[in-house]
Structure formats: C-alpha cells, structure tokens
Coordinates of C-alpha atoms in Angstrom, one line a residue:
X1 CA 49.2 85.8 118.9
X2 CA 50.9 89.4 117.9
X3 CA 51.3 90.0 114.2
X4 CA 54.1 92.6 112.8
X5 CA 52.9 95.6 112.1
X6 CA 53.0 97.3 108.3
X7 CA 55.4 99.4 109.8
X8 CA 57.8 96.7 110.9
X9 CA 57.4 94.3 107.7
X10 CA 58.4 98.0 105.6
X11 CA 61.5 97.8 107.8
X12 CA 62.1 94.2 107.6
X13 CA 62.1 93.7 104.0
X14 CA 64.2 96.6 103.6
X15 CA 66.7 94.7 106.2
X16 CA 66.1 91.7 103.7
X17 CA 67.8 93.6 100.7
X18 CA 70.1 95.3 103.2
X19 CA 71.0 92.0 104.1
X20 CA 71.7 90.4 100.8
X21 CA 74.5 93.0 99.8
X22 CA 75.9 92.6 103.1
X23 CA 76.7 89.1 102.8
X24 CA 78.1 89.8 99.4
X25 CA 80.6 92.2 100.5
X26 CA 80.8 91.0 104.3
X27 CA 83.1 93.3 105.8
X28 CA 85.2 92.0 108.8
X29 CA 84.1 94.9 111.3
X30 CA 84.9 92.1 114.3
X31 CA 87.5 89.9 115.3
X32 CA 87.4 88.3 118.5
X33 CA 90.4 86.5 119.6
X34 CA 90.0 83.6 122.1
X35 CA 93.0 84.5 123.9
X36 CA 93.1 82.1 126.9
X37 CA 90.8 79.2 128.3
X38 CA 91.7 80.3 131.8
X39 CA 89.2 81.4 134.2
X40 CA 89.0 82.5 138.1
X41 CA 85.4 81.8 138.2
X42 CA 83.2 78.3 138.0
X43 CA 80.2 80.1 136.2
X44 CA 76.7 77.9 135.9
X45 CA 76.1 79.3 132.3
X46 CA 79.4 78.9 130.9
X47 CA 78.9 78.0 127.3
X48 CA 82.9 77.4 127.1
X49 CA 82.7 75.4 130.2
X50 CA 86.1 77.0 131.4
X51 CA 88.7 76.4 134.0
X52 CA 90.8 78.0 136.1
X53 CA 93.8 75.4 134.9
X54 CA 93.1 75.0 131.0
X55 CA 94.2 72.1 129.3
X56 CA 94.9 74.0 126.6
X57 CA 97.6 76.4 127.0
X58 CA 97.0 80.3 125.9
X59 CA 97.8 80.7 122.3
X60 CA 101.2 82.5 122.1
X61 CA 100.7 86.4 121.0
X62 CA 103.2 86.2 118.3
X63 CA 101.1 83.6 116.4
X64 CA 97.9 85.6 116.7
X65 CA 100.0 89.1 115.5
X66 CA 101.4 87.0 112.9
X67 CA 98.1 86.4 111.0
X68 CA 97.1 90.1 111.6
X69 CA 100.2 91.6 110.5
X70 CA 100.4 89.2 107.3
X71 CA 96.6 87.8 106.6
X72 CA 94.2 90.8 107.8
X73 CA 96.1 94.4 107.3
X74 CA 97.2 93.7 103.8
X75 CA 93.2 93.6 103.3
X76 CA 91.6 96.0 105.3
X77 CA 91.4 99.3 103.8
X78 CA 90.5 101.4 107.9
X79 CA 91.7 99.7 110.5
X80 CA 89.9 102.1 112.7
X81 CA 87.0 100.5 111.7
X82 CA 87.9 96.9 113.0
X83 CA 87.6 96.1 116.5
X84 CA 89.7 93.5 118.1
X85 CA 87.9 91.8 121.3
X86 CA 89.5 89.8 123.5
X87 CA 87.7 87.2 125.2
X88 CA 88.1 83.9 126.7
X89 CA 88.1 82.2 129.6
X90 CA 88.8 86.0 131.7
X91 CA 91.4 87.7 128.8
X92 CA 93.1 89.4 132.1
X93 CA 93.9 86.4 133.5
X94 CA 97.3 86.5 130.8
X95 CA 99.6 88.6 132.3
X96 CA 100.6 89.7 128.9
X97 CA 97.2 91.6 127.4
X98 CA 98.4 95.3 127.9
X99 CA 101.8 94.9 125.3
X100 CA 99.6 92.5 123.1
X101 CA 96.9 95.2 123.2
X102 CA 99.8 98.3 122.9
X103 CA 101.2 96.2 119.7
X104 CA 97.5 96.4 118.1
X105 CA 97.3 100.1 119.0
X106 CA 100.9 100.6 116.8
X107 CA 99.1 99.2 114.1
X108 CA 95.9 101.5 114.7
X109 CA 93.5 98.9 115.7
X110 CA 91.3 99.4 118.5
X111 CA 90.7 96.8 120.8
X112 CA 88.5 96.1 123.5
X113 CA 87.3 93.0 126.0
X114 CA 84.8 91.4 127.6
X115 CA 85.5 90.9 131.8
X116 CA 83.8 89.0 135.0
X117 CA 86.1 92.0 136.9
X118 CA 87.6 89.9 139.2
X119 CA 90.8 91.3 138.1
X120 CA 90.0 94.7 137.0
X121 CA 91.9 96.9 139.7
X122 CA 92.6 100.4 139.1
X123 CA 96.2 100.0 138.4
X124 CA 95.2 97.5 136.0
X125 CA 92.7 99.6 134.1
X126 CA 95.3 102.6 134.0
X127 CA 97.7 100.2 132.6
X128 CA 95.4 98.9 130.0
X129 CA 94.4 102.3 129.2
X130 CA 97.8 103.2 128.6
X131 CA 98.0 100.2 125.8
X132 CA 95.4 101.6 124.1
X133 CA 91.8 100.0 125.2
X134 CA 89.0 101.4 124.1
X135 CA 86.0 98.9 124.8
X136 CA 84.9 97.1 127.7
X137 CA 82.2 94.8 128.4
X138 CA 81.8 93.6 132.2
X139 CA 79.4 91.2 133.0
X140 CA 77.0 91.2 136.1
X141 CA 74.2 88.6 136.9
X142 CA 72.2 90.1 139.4
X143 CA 72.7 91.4 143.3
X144 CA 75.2 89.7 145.3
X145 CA 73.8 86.8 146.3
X146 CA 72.6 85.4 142.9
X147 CA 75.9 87.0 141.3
X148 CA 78.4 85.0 143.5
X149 CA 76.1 82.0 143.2
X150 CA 75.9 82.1 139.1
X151 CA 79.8 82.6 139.6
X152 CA 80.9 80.8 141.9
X153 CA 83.1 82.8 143.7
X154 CA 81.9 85.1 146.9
X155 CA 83.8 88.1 145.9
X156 CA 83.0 88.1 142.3
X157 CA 79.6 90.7 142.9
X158 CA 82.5 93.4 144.8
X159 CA 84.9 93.3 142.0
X160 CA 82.6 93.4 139.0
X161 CA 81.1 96.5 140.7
X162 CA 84.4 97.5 141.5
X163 CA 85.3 97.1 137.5
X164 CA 82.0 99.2 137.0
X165 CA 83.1 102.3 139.0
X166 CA 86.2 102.2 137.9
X167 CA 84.8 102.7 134.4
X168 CA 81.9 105.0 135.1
X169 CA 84.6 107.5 136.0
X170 CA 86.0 107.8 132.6
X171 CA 85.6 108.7 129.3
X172 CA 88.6 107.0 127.6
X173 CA 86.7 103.7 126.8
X174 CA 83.1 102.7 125.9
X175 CA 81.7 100.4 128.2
X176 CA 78.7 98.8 128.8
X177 CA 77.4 95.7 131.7
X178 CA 76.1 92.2 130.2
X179 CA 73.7 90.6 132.3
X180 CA 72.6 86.8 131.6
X181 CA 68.8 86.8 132.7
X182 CA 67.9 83.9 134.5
X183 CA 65.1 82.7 136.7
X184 CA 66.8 83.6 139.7
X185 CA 67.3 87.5 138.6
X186 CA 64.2 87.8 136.5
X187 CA 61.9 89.1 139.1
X188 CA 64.4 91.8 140.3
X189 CA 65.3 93.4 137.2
X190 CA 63.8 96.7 137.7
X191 CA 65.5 96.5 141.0
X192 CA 68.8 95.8 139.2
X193 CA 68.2 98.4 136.3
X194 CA 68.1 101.0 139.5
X195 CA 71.0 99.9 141.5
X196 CA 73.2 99.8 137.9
X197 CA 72.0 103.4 137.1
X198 CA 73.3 104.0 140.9
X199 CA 76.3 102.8 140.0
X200 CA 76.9 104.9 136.6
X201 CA 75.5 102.4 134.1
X202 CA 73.8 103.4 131.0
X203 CA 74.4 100.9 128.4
X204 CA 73.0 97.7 129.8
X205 CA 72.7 94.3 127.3
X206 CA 70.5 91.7 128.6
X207 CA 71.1 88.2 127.4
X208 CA 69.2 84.2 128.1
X209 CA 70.9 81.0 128.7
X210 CA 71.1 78.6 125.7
X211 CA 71.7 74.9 126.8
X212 CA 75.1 74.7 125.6
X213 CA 78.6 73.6 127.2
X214 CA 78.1 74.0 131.2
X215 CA 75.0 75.5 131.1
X216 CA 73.6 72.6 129.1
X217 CA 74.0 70.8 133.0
X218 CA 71.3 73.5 134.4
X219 CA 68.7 73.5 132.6
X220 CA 66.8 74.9 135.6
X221 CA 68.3 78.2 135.0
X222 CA 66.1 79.1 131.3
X223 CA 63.1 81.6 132.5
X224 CA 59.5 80.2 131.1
X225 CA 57.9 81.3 128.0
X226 CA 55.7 83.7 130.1
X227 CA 59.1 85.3 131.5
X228 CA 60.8 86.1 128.1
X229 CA 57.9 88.0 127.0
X230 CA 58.2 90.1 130.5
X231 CA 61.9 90.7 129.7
X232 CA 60.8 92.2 126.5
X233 CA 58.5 94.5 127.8
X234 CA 60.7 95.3 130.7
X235 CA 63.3 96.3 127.8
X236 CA 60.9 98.0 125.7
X237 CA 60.3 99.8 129.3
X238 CA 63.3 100.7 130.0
X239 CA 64.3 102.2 126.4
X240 CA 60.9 104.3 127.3
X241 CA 62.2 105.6 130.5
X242 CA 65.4 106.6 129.1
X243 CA 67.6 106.3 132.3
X244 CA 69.6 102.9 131.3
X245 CA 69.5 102.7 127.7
X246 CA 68.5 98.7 127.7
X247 CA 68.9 96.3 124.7
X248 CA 68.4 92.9 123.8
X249 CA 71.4 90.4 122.7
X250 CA 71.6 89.5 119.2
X251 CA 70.4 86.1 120.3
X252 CA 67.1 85.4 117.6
X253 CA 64.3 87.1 116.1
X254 CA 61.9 88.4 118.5
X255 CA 59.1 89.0 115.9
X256 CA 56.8 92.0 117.2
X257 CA 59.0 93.1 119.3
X258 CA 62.0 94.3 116.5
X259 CA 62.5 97.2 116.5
X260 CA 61.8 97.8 120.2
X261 CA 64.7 96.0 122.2
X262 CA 67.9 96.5 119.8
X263 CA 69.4 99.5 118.1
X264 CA 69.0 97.6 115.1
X265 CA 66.7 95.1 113.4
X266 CA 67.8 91.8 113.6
X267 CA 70.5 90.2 112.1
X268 CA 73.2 87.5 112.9
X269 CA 76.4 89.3 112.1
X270 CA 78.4 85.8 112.2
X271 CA 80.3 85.1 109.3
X272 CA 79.4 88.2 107.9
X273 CA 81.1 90.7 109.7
X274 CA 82.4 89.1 112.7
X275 CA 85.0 86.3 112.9
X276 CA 87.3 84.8 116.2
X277 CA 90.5 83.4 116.2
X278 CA 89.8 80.1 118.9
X279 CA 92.3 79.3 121.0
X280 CA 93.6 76.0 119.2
X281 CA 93.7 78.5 116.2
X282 CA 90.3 77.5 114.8
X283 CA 89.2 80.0 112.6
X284 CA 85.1 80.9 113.9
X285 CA 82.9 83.2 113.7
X286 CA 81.4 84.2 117.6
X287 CA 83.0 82.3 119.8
X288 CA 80.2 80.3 120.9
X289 CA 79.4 78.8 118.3
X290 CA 80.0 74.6 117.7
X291 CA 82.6 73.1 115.9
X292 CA 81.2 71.6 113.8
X293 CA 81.0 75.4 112.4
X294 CA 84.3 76.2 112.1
X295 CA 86.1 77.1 109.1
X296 CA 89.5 76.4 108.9
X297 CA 92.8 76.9 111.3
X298 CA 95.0 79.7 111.0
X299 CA 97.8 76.8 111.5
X300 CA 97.5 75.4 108.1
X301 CA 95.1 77.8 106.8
X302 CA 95.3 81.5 105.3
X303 CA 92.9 83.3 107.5
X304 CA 91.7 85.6 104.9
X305 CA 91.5 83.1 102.1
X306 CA 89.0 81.6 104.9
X307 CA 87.2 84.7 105.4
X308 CA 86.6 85.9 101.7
X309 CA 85.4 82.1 100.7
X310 CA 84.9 80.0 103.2
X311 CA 81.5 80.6 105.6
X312 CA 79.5 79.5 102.9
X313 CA 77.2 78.4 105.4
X314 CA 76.8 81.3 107.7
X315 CA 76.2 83.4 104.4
X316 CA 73.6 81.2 103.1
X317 CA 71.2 79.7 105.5
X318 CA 68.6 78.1 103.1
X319 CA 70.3 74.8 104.9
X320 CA 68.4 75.6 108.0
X321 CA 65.2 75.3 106.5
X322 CA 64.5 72.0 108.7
X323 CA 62.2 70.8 111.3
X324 CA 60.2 74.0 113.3
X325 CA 61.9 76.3 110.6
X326 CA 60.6 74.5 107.4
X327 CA 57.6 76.4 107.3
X328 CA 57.8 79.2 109.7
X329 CA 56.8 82.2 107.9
X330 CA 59.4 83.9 109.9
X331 CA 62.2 82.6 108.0
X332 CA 62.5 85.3 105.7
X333 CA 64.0 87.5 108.2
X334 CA 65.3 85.5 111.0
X335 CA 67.0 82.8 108.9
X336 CA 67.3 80.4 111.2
X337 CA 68.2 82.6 114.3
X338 CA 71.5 83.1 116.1
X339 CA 74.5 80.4 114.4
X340 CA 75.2 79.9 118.4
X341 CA 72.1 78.0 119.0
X342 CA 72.6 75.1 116.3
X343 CA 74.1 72.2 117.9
X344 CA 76.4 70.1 116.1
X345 CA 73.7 68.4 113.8
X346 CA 72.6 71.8 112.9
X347 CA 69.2 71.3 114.8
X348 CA 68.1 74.5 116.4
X349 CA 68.3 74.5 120.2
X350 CA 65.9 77.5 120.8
X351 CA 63.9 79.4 119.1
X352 CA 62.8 82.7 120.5
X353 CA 59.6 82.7 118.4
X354 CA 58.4 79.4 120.2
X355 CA 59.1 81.7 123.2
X356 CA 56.8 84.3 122.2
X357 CA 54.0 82.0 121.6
X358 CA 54.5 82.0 117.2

C-alpha cells in the first residue's frame, strides 16, 4: 500500500488551514443553472437520467434573472469573478440561451456551458459568441463506436468532434473535452489522448461513473480497482508528456496520487464556492448531487440568505464520519469525498481510496 509522502502531507495540512478559512468566507465563484431537463441523447451514465421530452418544463429565464439581478449582484463585490454555467439536460437544446447568455454579459458576468455537441454548429457558436460565451466544456467518451453506444445516438461521435474543431479554431472561449472513463474506453486511452491532440485538444478532464440516476442501471460500465490506478498513472503520464495537459475530476481523494492528476489538491468546492439553481428552482450545490442535499428553493426562498447560512452540511462534514469513513485516517483531508457520491441516507457510494487499495 503507498503512503503520502512528507512532501504531500506538508501540502495537505496546509490545504487543511486553507480550507478552514475558505468555508468561513465561502465565496460564490460558481453558479450553475439547470436550465432545461431536455436532452437529444439517451446516455448510459446519465446521473440526471434525462429525456428528450422532460416532464418538467425549462425554468422560464426571467425567473432565473430575477434572483440574479435582486439576490446575487447586490452581494457580489466582481462579477468577473463569478462564472455562470449552464447545464442540463443539453442547455442548447432551449432555443433561447444566446439572449439569456447576452442579458448576463450586460451585467458583466461571464458564462459558459457544458455540451454533448449535437447541436453545436458553426452558426450556432458564432451566435453564442456574439452573446458573450466564454467557457465551454464538450464531452466525448471515446472513438465512435463506444461514443455513439454510451450516447445513444449514431451521429453523436461527428458532431462532438465537429463542436471540438469548431472551438480549436478560436481563442474567444476556453474550452476543454470531458471524457467519462469506462471499461469500454479504458484500454484505448492513450489512443484517445492522441486522436484529441489531432484534433486541437489540450485541456482534457477525465471523469468515472458513480452508480447514480441511469447509470445506477449499468453497473457493468465502473472499471476495476486495478483499472483506476492505470487511469492515474496514465494521467500522471500524460501531465509528464506535456502534449494534452490531462487532469482528474474533482470526484474524491486519490491519496498518493494528489498532487499529480489535478491542478490543485483536493477539495470539494460544493457549498463552498459553487452553488446551481435546479430546474424546479431547488437551490444545490453541483448539480448532481441528491435531494436530500438541497437547500432551499429560490420560489419561497432568498437565494442568498440560503447561500450565506444555509449548507451547514456541506461546510461541516464531521456528519460523514460513518461506516468506512469512521476511522479512515484519510479523513482529515478528504472529508468524506465528493457531496455527489452520498446517496440520500448520506452513505458513501464510492470511495476512491477503497479503489486504490487504502
């Protein structure tokens, strides 16, 4: 079993007092807005389990640009320094996202989204750049077979490649490609890494399935023990090489491996500096988190009130001393691990350590 070295405890406990003043002060640097359920693809690892007819309709803009206009700006002293992310469902599937995002870039916010491509065109993109975008995140699961199967849809490989040419080409927005390792893409990745780099990639997360909404239904899809500790080496690789600048998701603690695969030690930024608006108006922190978590709704609830004193227990996680995590000696700096993989009883779903053999 690896131990941390003296280097990375140094840097660890200086994360730990980092960390306490953070949650104090918890700046909202993130707010992603649920904007639609709506989705043109049937993807295995959904955690949202979307649709391409919701049930629940898209939440009108007016309502969302209500509580930023007269919950968050009064508040926030730089709104340069507050991103606004829409996700969903596929946020282009509203026809309405270029004047919601050109209303946010009045008020000086950026904005950016996360995309499966399908409907990324280049009249689309020139549109949205007009309105002000200035992130994208397009997500691609391997080569085209194992891209169209995860997605259900046979064209879905073309246009998120199409999406990733598009912005390659530019140097308006920052971009980068999400890829949700899995054990039918695991073997290739080097391949991958190569044909992105091709393509004009050079900020590439890597992410792995946790068993919640559809993907819950696949269970057959989560790579082996073994296989996580290849992906971290294959990431530490790749940062090496220096060609595709790789990085882990903020999924969990990866023990000796921080400070290899991120840009950053560490940390579940929930509740502390990121928050969502849901689409029902739920007032979250990432959007895939249960529930059971939520906070409040910006329908009966002042949004900021919620933010400066409610996620009590996103800021404290002493409650998540239970079970596997009781007497970890890893607690001190993972705390429990991402807020996303705590099921609705607040029992962790995965632990990355377990993975790595801890």
């Amino acid at each position: 079993m690896a131990t941390l070295s003296l280097k990375q405890k140094v840097g660890l406990e200086l994360e730990r007092q980092f960390l306490k003043n953070h949650k104090q002060l918890h700046p909202l640097r993130q707010l992603f807005w649920e904007c639609t359920l709506r989705c043109n693809l049937h993807c295995k690892h959904c955690g949202s389990d979307c649709k391409t007819e919701s049930l629940m309709p898209d939440m009108p803009a007016e309502d969302f640009l209500k509580v930023i206009d007269e919950q968050v700006t009064p508040h926030v002293d730089d709104r340069h320094q507050m991103m606004v992310i829409f996700s969903g469902g596929e946020p282009l599937a509203r026809k309405d996202i270029e004047e919601i995002g050109m209303e946010l870039y009045k008020r000086e916010y950026p904005w950016g989204m996360v995309t499966n491509g399908m409907m990324f065109t280049e009249e689309r993109f020139k549109r949205l750049c007009a309105s002000g975008l200035r992130s994208v995140a397009v997500s691609l699961d391997g080569k085209e077979d194992d891209h169209n199967w995860m997605r259900g849809h046979e064209s879905s490989f073309k246009n998120a490649m199409r999406a990733i040419r598009l912005l390659a080409g530019q140097k308006q927005v920052v971009w980068d490609v999400v890829t949700c390792v899995n054990n039918r893409n695991v073997q290739y990745l080097p391949e991958l890494k190569d044909m992105l780099y091709e393509a004009g990639v050079r900020q590439w997360r890597l992410f792995t399935i946790f068993p919640a909404g559809r993907a819950k239904q696949h269970p057959d899809l989560q790579i082996s023990d073994e296989k996580f500790r290849d992906l971290m080496e294959f990431i530490v690789a790749c940062r090496q090489e220096g060609k595709v600048h790789a990085s882990y998701a903020c999924e969990g603690f990866v023990g000796e491996y921080e400070g290899k695969v991120r840009d950053h030690l560490y940390r579940c930024e929930a509740g502390l500096s990121v928050a969502s608006i849901l689409i029902d108006g739920s007032i979250s922190a990432c959007t895939s988190i249960r529930g059971k978590y939520y906070q409040g709704n910006i329908y009966k609830d002042n949004f900021w009130d919620v933010w400066e004193n409610g996620f009590q227990n996103y800021r404290n996680r002493d409650w998540m001393k239970k079970g596997d995590c009781a007497s970890c000696k890893m607690f001190r700096y993972c705390e429990g691990g991402g807020m996303h993989l705590r099921d609705e009883e607040g029992n962790l779903m995965l632990c990355h350590m377990k993975r790595l053999g801890h």
